[in-house]
Amino acid sequence: MPEVEVLPVCRHHGIGVVPYSPIARGVLSGKYLPGGKPKPGSRAARKDRRMMQTEYRPESLDIAQEILEYSSARGIEPVHFAVNWVLANSAITSVIVGAPHFVSDEIISGGIQTYLDPRGRGFC
């Protein structure tokens, strides 16, 4: 698990880390729901192999649903939550957001301006 094994080493040695896909290929945007059917043409609908093995697993969708509920209750966009959660880690230098259907600058700036309470920072 990078959060436990790799990031502390990078932090210790002053190595910058720039992760990609902080919204987990759209899963953390609220676009995919547990038990729901993905929209036609989406990566999940196309059964993208990497996505099916990682972000689109039932347990990932369950966590994404919890994040969506947490965010919605606080008036936070789930994509802002996701970016803020990644950037809150002191080992992270920056983040790459490749969101084709969103404005990436808005996602990053919204993520930076979002405040996460201890419960929000505790999601993992």
Short mmCIF file of N, CA and C in Angstrom, two decimals:
data_model
loop_
_atom_site.label_atom_id
_atom_site.label_comp_id
_atom_site.label_asym_id
_atom_site.label_seq_id
_atom_site.Cartn_x
_atom_site.Cartn_y
_atom_site.Cartn_z
N MET A 1 0.84 -1.17 0.00
CA MET A 1 0.00 0.00 0.00
C MET A 1 0.89 1.25 0.00
N PRO A 2 0.84 2.06 -1.04
CA PRO A 2 1.72 3.22 -1.14
C PRO A 2 1.63 4.18 0.05
N GLU A 3 0.42 4.38 0.59
CA GLU A 3 0.26 5.33 1.69
C GLU A 3 1.07 4.92 2.91
N VAL A 4 1.27 3.63 3.08
CA VAL A 4 1.95 3.12 4.26
C VAL A 4 3.41 2.79 3.98
N GLU A 5 3.70 2.27 2.79
CA GLU A 5 5.05 1.79 2.49
C GLU A 5 5.91 2.80 1.74
N VAL A 6 5.38 3.44 0.73
CA VAL A 6 6.18 4.28 -0.16
C VAL A 6 6.24 5.74 0.29
N LEU A 7 5.11 6.32 0.63
CA LEU A 7 5.08 7.75 0.95
C LEU A 7 5.98 8.14 2.12
N PRO A 8 6.02 7.37 3.21
CA PRO A 8 6.93 7.74 4.30
C PRO A 8 8.40 7.76 3.87
N VAL A 9 8.79 6.84 3.01
CA VAL A 9 10.17 6.80 2.52
C VAL A 9 10.45 8.03 1.66
N CYS A 10 9.52 8.36 0.78
CA CYS A 10 9.68 9.55 -0.06
C CYS A 10 9.78 10.81 0.80
N ARG A 11 8.93 10.92 1.80
CA ARG A 11 8.95 12.08 2.69
C ARG A 11 10.31 12.17 3.39
N HIS A 12 10.79 11.05 3.90
CA HIS A 12 12.06 11.01 4.63
C HIS A 12 13.23 11.45 3.76
N HIS A 13 13.23 11.06 2.51
CA HIS A 13 14.34 11.36 1.60
C HIS A 13 14.11 12.61 0.75
N GLY A 14 13.02 13.30 0.98
CA GLY A 14 12.74 14.53 0.24
C GLY A 14 12.41 14.30 -1.22
N ILE A 15 11.83 13.17 -1.53
CA ILE A 15 11.45 12.84 -2.90
C ILE A 15 10.01 13.30 -3.13
N GLY A 16 9.81 14.09 -4.16
CA GLY A 16 8.48 14.58 -4.48
C GLY A 16 7.60 13.48 -5.03
N VAL A 17 6.33 13.52 -4.70
CA VAL A 17 5.35 12.54 -5.19
C VAL A 17 4.20 13.29 -5.85
N VAL A 18 3.91 12.92 -7.09
CA VAL A 18 2.82 13.54 -7.84
C VAL A 18 1.89 12.42 -8.32
N PRO A 19 0.89 12.07 -7.52
CA PRO A 19 -0.02 10.99 -7.92
C PRO A 19 -1.00 11.46 -9.01
N TYR A 20 -1.52 10.50 -9.72
CA TYR A 20 -2.52 10.79 -10.73
C TYR A 20 -3.84 10.15 -10.33
N SER A 21 -4.89 10.62 -10.92
CA SER A 21 -6.25 10.10 -10.74
C SER A 21 -6.76 10.17 -9.30
N PRO A 22 -6.74 11.37 -8.70
CA PRO A 22 -7.25 11.48 -7.33
C PRO A 22 -8.75 11.23 -7.22
N ILE A 23 -9.45 11.28 -8.34
CA ILE A 23 -10.89 10.98 -8.28
C ILE A 23 -11.17 9.55 -8.74
N ALA A 24 -10.10 8.74 -8.78
CA ALA A 24 -10.22 7.29 -9.04
C ALA A 24 -11.04 6.98 -10.30
N ARG A 25 -10.60 7.57 -11.40
CA ARG A 25 -11.25 7.34 -12.70
C ARG A 25 -12.75 7.65 -12.67
N GLY A 26 -13.11 8.64 -11.88
CA GLY A 26 -14.50 9.07 -11.80
C GLY A 26 -15.30 8.43 -10.68
N VAL A 27 -14.76 7.40 -10.04
CA VAL A 27 -15.50 6.70 -8.98
C VAL A 27 -15.79 7.65 -7.81
N LEU A 28 -14.85 8.52 -7.48
CA LEU A 28 -15.05 9.43 -6.35
C LEU A 28 -15.83 10.69 -6.72
N SER A 29 -16.34 10.74 -7.93
CA SER A 29 -17.16 11.89 -8.35
C SER A 29 -18.64 11.64 -8.05
N GLY A 30 -18.99 10.42 -7.68
CA GLY A 30 -20.39 10.07 -7.49
C GLY A 30 -21.03 9.54 -8.76
N LYS A 31 -20.23 9.38 -9.78
CA LYS A 31 -20.70 8.92 -11.10
C LYS A 31 -21.13 7.45 -11.08
N TYR A 32 -20.49 6.66 -10.26
CA TYR A 32 -20.81 5.23 -10.16
C TYR A 32 -21.32 4.93 -8.76
N LEU A 33 -22.42 4.22 -8.67
CA LEU A 33 -23.01 3.90 -7.37
C LEU A 33 -23.02 2.39 -7.15
N PRO A 34 -22.89 1.95 -5.90
CA PRO A 34 -22.95 0.52 -5.62
C PRO A 34 -24.25 -0.08 -6.15
N GLY A 35 -24.15 -1.14 -6.89
CA GLY A 35 -25.33 -1.81 -7.43
C GLY A 35 -25.94 -1.12 -8.63
N GLY A 36 -25.41 0.04 -9.00
CA GLY A 36 -25.95 0.78 -10.13
C GLY A 36 -25.34 0.32 -11.45
N LYS A 37 -25.97 0.71 -12.52
CA LYS A 37 -25.49 0.37 -13.85
C LYS A 37 -24.72 1.57 -14.40
N PRO A 38 -23.48 1.36 -14.88
CA PRO A 38 -22.71 2.49 -15.40
C PRO A 38 -23.32 3.05 -16.69
N LYS A 39 -23.09 4.33 -16.91
CA LYS A 39 -23.60 4.99 -18.12
C LYS A 39 -22.93 4.39 -19.35
N PRO A 40 -23.68 4.22 -20.43
CA PRO A 40 -23.09 3.70 -21.67
C PRO A 40 -21.91 4.56 -22.12
N GLY A 41 -20.86 3.89 -22.55
CA GLY A 41 -19.66 4.59 -23.02
C GLY A 41 -18.64 4.88 -21.94
N SER A 42 -19.01 4.73 -20.67
CA SER A 42 -18.06 4.99 -19.59
C SER A 42 -17.06 3.84 -19.50
N ARG A 43 -15.95 4.09 -18.81
CA ARG A 43 -14.94 3.03 -18.65
C ARG A 43 -15.54 1.79 -18.00
N ALA A 44 -16.39 2.00 -17.02
CA ALA A 44 -17.00 0.85 -16.34
C ALA A 44 -17.92 0.09 -17.29
N ALA A 45 -18.67 0.80 -18.11
CA ALA A 45 -19.57 0.13 -19.06
C ALA A 45 -18.78 -0.64 -20.11
N ARG A 46 -17.60 -0.12 -20.46
CA ARG A 46 -16.73 -0.80 -21.43
C ARG A 46 -15.95 -1.94 -20.78
N LYS A 47 -16.09 -2.09 -19.46
CA LYS A 47 -15.38 -3.13 -18.71
C LYS A 47 -13.86 -2.98 -18.83
N ASP A 48 -13.39 -1.73 -18.74
CA ASP A 48 -11.96 -1.44 -18.75
C ASP A 48 -11.27 -2.33 -17.72
N ARG A 49 -10.33 -3.15 -18.17
CA ARG A 49 -9.74 -4.17 -17.30
C ARG A 49 -9.12 -3.59 -16.04
N ARG A 50 -8.31 -2.56 -16.19
CA ARG A 50 -7.65 -1.98 -15.02
C ARG A 50 -8.68 -1.42 -14.05
N MET A 51 -9.68 -0.75 -14.57
CA MET A 51 -10.70 -0.17 -13.70
C MET A 51 -11.48 -1.27 -12.97
N MET A 52 -11.80 -2.33 -13.65
CA MET A 52 -12.57 -3.41 -13.04
C MET A 52 -11.78 -4.10 -11.92
N GLN A 53 -10.45 -4.09 -12.03
CA GLN A 53 -9.60 -4.74 -11.03
C GLN A 53 -9.29 -3.82 -9.85
N THR A 54 -9.51 -2.54 -10.02
CA THR A 54 -9.13 -1.60 -8.96
C THR A 54 -10.31 -0.75 -8.50
N GLU A 55 -10.54 0.36 -9.18
CA GLU A 55 -11.52 1.34 -8.71
C GLU A 55 -12.97 0.87 -8.73
N TYR A 56 -13.32 -0.05 -9.60
CA TYR A 56 -14.74 -0.42 -9.75
C TYR A 56 -15.13 -1.66 -8.95
N ARG A 57 -14.31 -2.08 -8.03
CA ARG A 57 -14.66 -3.21 -7.17
C ARG A 57 -15.78 -2.81 -6.21
N PRO A 58 -16.61 -3.75 -5.80
CA PRO A 58 -17.72 -3.41 -4.88
C PRO A 58 -17.27 -2.66 -3.63
N GLU A 59 -16.15 -3.08 -3.03
CA GLU A 59 -15.70 -2.40 -1.81
C GLU A 59 -15.26 -0.96 -2.10
N SER A 60 -14.71 -0.71 -3.28
CA SER A 60 -14.34 0.66 -3.66
C SER A 60 -15.58 1.52 -3.86
N LEU A 61 -16.61 0.95 -4.48
CA LEU A 61 -17.86 1.69 -4.69
C LEU A 61 -18.55 1.98 -3.36
N ASP A 62 -18.44 1.06 -2.40
CA ASP A 62 -19.03 1.29 -1.08
C ASP A 62 -18.35 2.47 -0.38
N ILE A 63 -17.01 2.51 -0.44
CA ILE A 63 -16.27 3.61 0.18
C ILE A 63 -16.61 4.92 -0.54
N ALA A 64 -16.68 4.87 -1.86
CA ALA A 64 -17.03 6.06 -2.63
C ALA A 64 -18.41 6.58 -2.23
N GLN A 65 -19.33 5.67 -1.96
CA GLN A 65 -20.67 6.07 -1.53
C GLN A 65 -20.62 6.75 -0.16
N GLU A 66 -19.79 6.24 0.75
CA GLU A 66 -19.62 6.87 2.06
C GLU A 66 -19.06 8.28 1.90
N ILE A 67 -18.08 8.43 1.01
CA ILE A 67 -17.48 9.74 0.77
C ILE A 67 -18.51 10.69 0.17
N LEU A 68 -19.32 10.19 -0.75
CA LEU A 68 -20.37 11.00 -1.36
C LEU A 68 -21.36 11.49 -0.30
N GLU A 69 -21.77 10.61 0.60
CA GLU A 69 -22.70 10.98 1.66
C GLU A 69 -22.06 11.99 2.62
N TYR A 70 -20.80 11.74 2.99
CA TYR A 70 -20.07 12.66 3.87
C TYR A 70 -19.98 14.04 3.23
N SER A 71 -19.56 14.07 1.97
CA SER A 71 -19.39 15.34 1.24
C SER A 71 -20.71 16.08 1.09
N SER A 72 -21.73 15.37 0.66
CA SER A 72 -23.04 15.99 0.44
C SER A 72 -23.59 16.61 1.72
N ALA A 73 -23.42 15.93 2.84
CA ALA A 73 -23.91 16.44 4.12
C ALA A 73 -23.22 17.73 4.53
N ARG A 74 -22.04 17.98 3.97
CA ARG A 74 -21.27 19.17 4.32
C ARG A 74 -21.20 20.20 3.19
N GLY A 75 -21.94 19.94 2.11
CA GLY A 75 -21.94 20.87 0.99
C GLY A 75 -20.64 20.89 0.21
N ILE A 76 -19.92 19.78 0.24
CA ILE A 76 -18.63 19.67 -0.45
C ILE A 76 -18.82 18.81 -1.69
N GLU A 77 -18.26 19.24 -2.80
CA GLU A 77 -18.27 18.40 -4.00
C GLU A 77 -17.37 17.20 -3.74
N PRO A 78 -17.80 15.99 -4.08
CA PRO A 78 -16.96 14.82 -3.82
C PRO A 78 -15.60 14.88 -4.51
N VAL A 79 -15.52 15.50 -5.69
CA VAL A 79 -14.21 15.62 -6.36
C VAL A 79 -13.29 16.56 -5.58
N HIS A 80 -13.85 17.60 -4.95
CA HIS A 80 -13.04 18.49 -4.12
C HIS A 80 -12.54 17.74 -2.89
N PHE A 81 -13.42 16.94 -2.29
CA PHE A 81 -13.01 16.11 -1.16
C PHE A 81 -11.82 15.24 -1.55
N ALA A 82 -11.93 14.55 -2.69
CA ALA A 82 -10.89 13.60 -3.11
C ALA A 82 -9.56 14.30 -3.33
N VAL A 83 -9.57 15.44 -4.02
CA VAL A 83 -8.32 16.16 -4.27
C VAL A 83 -7.74 16.68 -2.97
N ASN A 84 -8.56 17.23 -2.09
CA ASN A 84 -8.08 17.73 -0.81
C ASN A 84 -7.49 16.61 0.03
N TRP A 85 -8.13 15.47 0.03
CA TRP A 85 -7.65 14.34 0.82
C TRP A 85 -6.26 13.93 0.37
N VAL A 86 -6.04 13.90 -0.95
CA VAL A 86 -4.72 13.54 -1.48
C VAL A 86 -3.70 14.61 -1.11
N LEU A 87 -4.04 15.88 -1.36
CA LEU A 87 -3.10 16.97 -1.10
C LEU A 87 -2.82 17.19 0.38
N ALA A 88 -3.69 16.71 1.25
CA ALA A 88 -3.48 16.87 2.70
C ALA A 88 -2.32 16.03 3.21
N ASN A 89 -1.90 15.05 2.44
CA ASN A 89 -0.76 14.21 2.83
C ASN A 89 0.52 15.00 2.60
N SER A 90 1.32 15.19 3.63
CA SER A 90 2.53 16.02 3.52
C SER A 90 3.57 15.45 2.57
N ALA A 91 3.45 14.20 2.17
CA ALA A 91 4.40 13.61 1.22
C ALA A 91 4.05 13.94 -0.22
N ILE A 92 2.86 14.46 -0.45
CA ILE A 92 2.39 14.75 -1.80
C ILE A 92 2.84 16.15 -2.22
N THR A 93 3.48 16.22 -3.37
CA THR A 93 3.98 17.49 -3.89
C THR A 93 2.92 18.22 -4.70
N SER A 94 2.22 17.49 -5.53
CA SER A 94 1.17 18.04 -6.39
C SER A 94 0.29 16.87 -6.79
N VAL A 95 -0.64 17.11 -7.70
CA VAL A 95 -1.53 16.03 -8.12
C VAL A 95 -1.87 16.24 -9.59
N ILE A 96 -2.03 15.16 -10.31
CA ILE A 96 -2.42 15.22 -11.72
C ILE A 96 -3.89 14.83 -11.81
N VAL A 97 -4.70 15.76 -12.29
CA VAL A 97 -6.12 15.51 -12.48
C VAL A 97 -6.38 15.46 -13.97
N GLY A 98 -6.82 14.33 -14.47
CA GLY A 98 -7.13 14.20 -15.88
C GLY A 98 -8.61 13.91 -16.03
N ALA A 99 -9.41 14.91 -15.82
CA ALA A 99 -10.85 14.72 -15.83
C ALA A 99 -11.43 15.25 -17.13
N PRO A 100 -11.76 14.37 -18.07
CA PRO A 100 -12.22 14.84 -19.38
C PRO A 100 -13.57 15.55 -19.35
N HIS A 101 -14.41 15.26 -18.38
CA HIS A 101 -15.74 15.86 -18.36
C HIS A 101 -15.88 16.95 -17.30
N PHE A 102 -14.79 17.28 -16.66
CA PHE A 102 -14.78 18.33 -15.65
C PHE A 102 -13.73 19.35 -16.04
N VAL A 103 -13.77 20.50 -15.44
CA VAL A 103 -12.71 21.48 -15.63
C VAL A 103 -11.67 21.21 -14.56
N SER A 104 -10.50 20.71 -14.97
CA SER A 104 -9.48 20.29 -14.01
C SER A 104 -9.04 21.40 -13.08
N ASP A 105 -8.89 22.63 -13.57
CA ASP A 105 -8.49 23.74 -12.71
C ASP A 105 -9.50 23.97 -11.59
N GLU A 106 -10.77 23.86 -11.92
CA GLU A 106 -11.82 24.05 -10.91
C GLU A 106 -11.76 22.94 -9.87
N ILE A 107 -11.47 21.73 -10.30
CA ILE A 107 -11.38 20.61 -9.37
C ILE A 107 -10.22 20.83 -8.40
N ILE A 108 -9.07 21.22 -8.93
CA ILE A 108 -7.91 21.43 -8.07
C ILE A 108 -8.13 22.61 -7.13
N SER A 109 -8.58 23.75 -7.66
CA SER A 109 -8.77 24.91 -6.78
C SER A 109 -9.86 24.63 -5.74
N GLY A 110 -10.92 23.96 -6.12
CA GLY A 110 -11.96 23.60 -5.16
C GLY A 110 -11.43 22.64 -4.11
N GLY A 111 -10.57 21.73 -4.52
CA GLY A 111 -9.97 20.79 -3.58
C GLY A 111 -9.07 21.48 -2.59
N ILE A 112 -8.31 22.45 -3.06
CA ILE A 112 -7.41 23.19 -2.18
C ILE A 112 -8.20 24.00 -1.16
N GLN A 113 -9.32 24.55 -1.56
CA GLN A 113 -10.11 25.41 -0.68
C GLN A 113 -11.05 24.65 0.26
N THR A 114 -11.13 23.35 0.10
CA THR A 114 -12.03 22.53 0.91
C THR A 114 -11.40 22.22 2.26
N TYR A 115 -12.18 22.34 3.32
CA TYR A 115 -11.71 21.96 4.66
C TYR A 115 -12.26 20.59 5.00
N LEU A 116 -11.37 19.70 5.42
CA LEU A 116 -11.80 18.38 5.87
C LEU A 116 -11.60 18.28 7.38
N ASP A 117 -12.66 17.92 8.07
CA ASP A 117 -12.56 17.70 9.50
C ASP A 117 -11.84 16.36 9.74
N PRO A 118 -11.55 16.02 11.00
CA PRO A 118 -10.82 14.77 11.26
C PRO A 118 -11.47 13.53 10.66
N ARG A 119 -12.80 13.48 10.65
CA ARG A 119 -13.46 12.31 10.03
C ARG A 119 -13.16 12.27 8.54
N GLY A 120 -13.21 13.40 7.88
CA GLY A 120 -12.92 13.46 6.46
C GLY A 120 -11.50 13.05 6.14
N ARG A 121 -10.56 13.50 6.97
CA ARG A 121 -9.16 13.12 6.76
C ARG A 121 -8.94 11.64 7.06
N GLY A 122 -9.84 11.03 7.80
CA GLY A 122 -9.69 9.62 8.18
C GLY A 122 -10.10 8.62 7.12
N PHE A 123 -10.75 9.05 6.05
CA PHE A 123 -11.13 8.11 4.99
C PHE A 123 -9.88 7.55 4.35
N CYS A 124 -9.87 6.28 4.11
CA CYS A 124 -8.77 5.67 3.36
C CYS A 124 -9.16 4.31 2.88
#
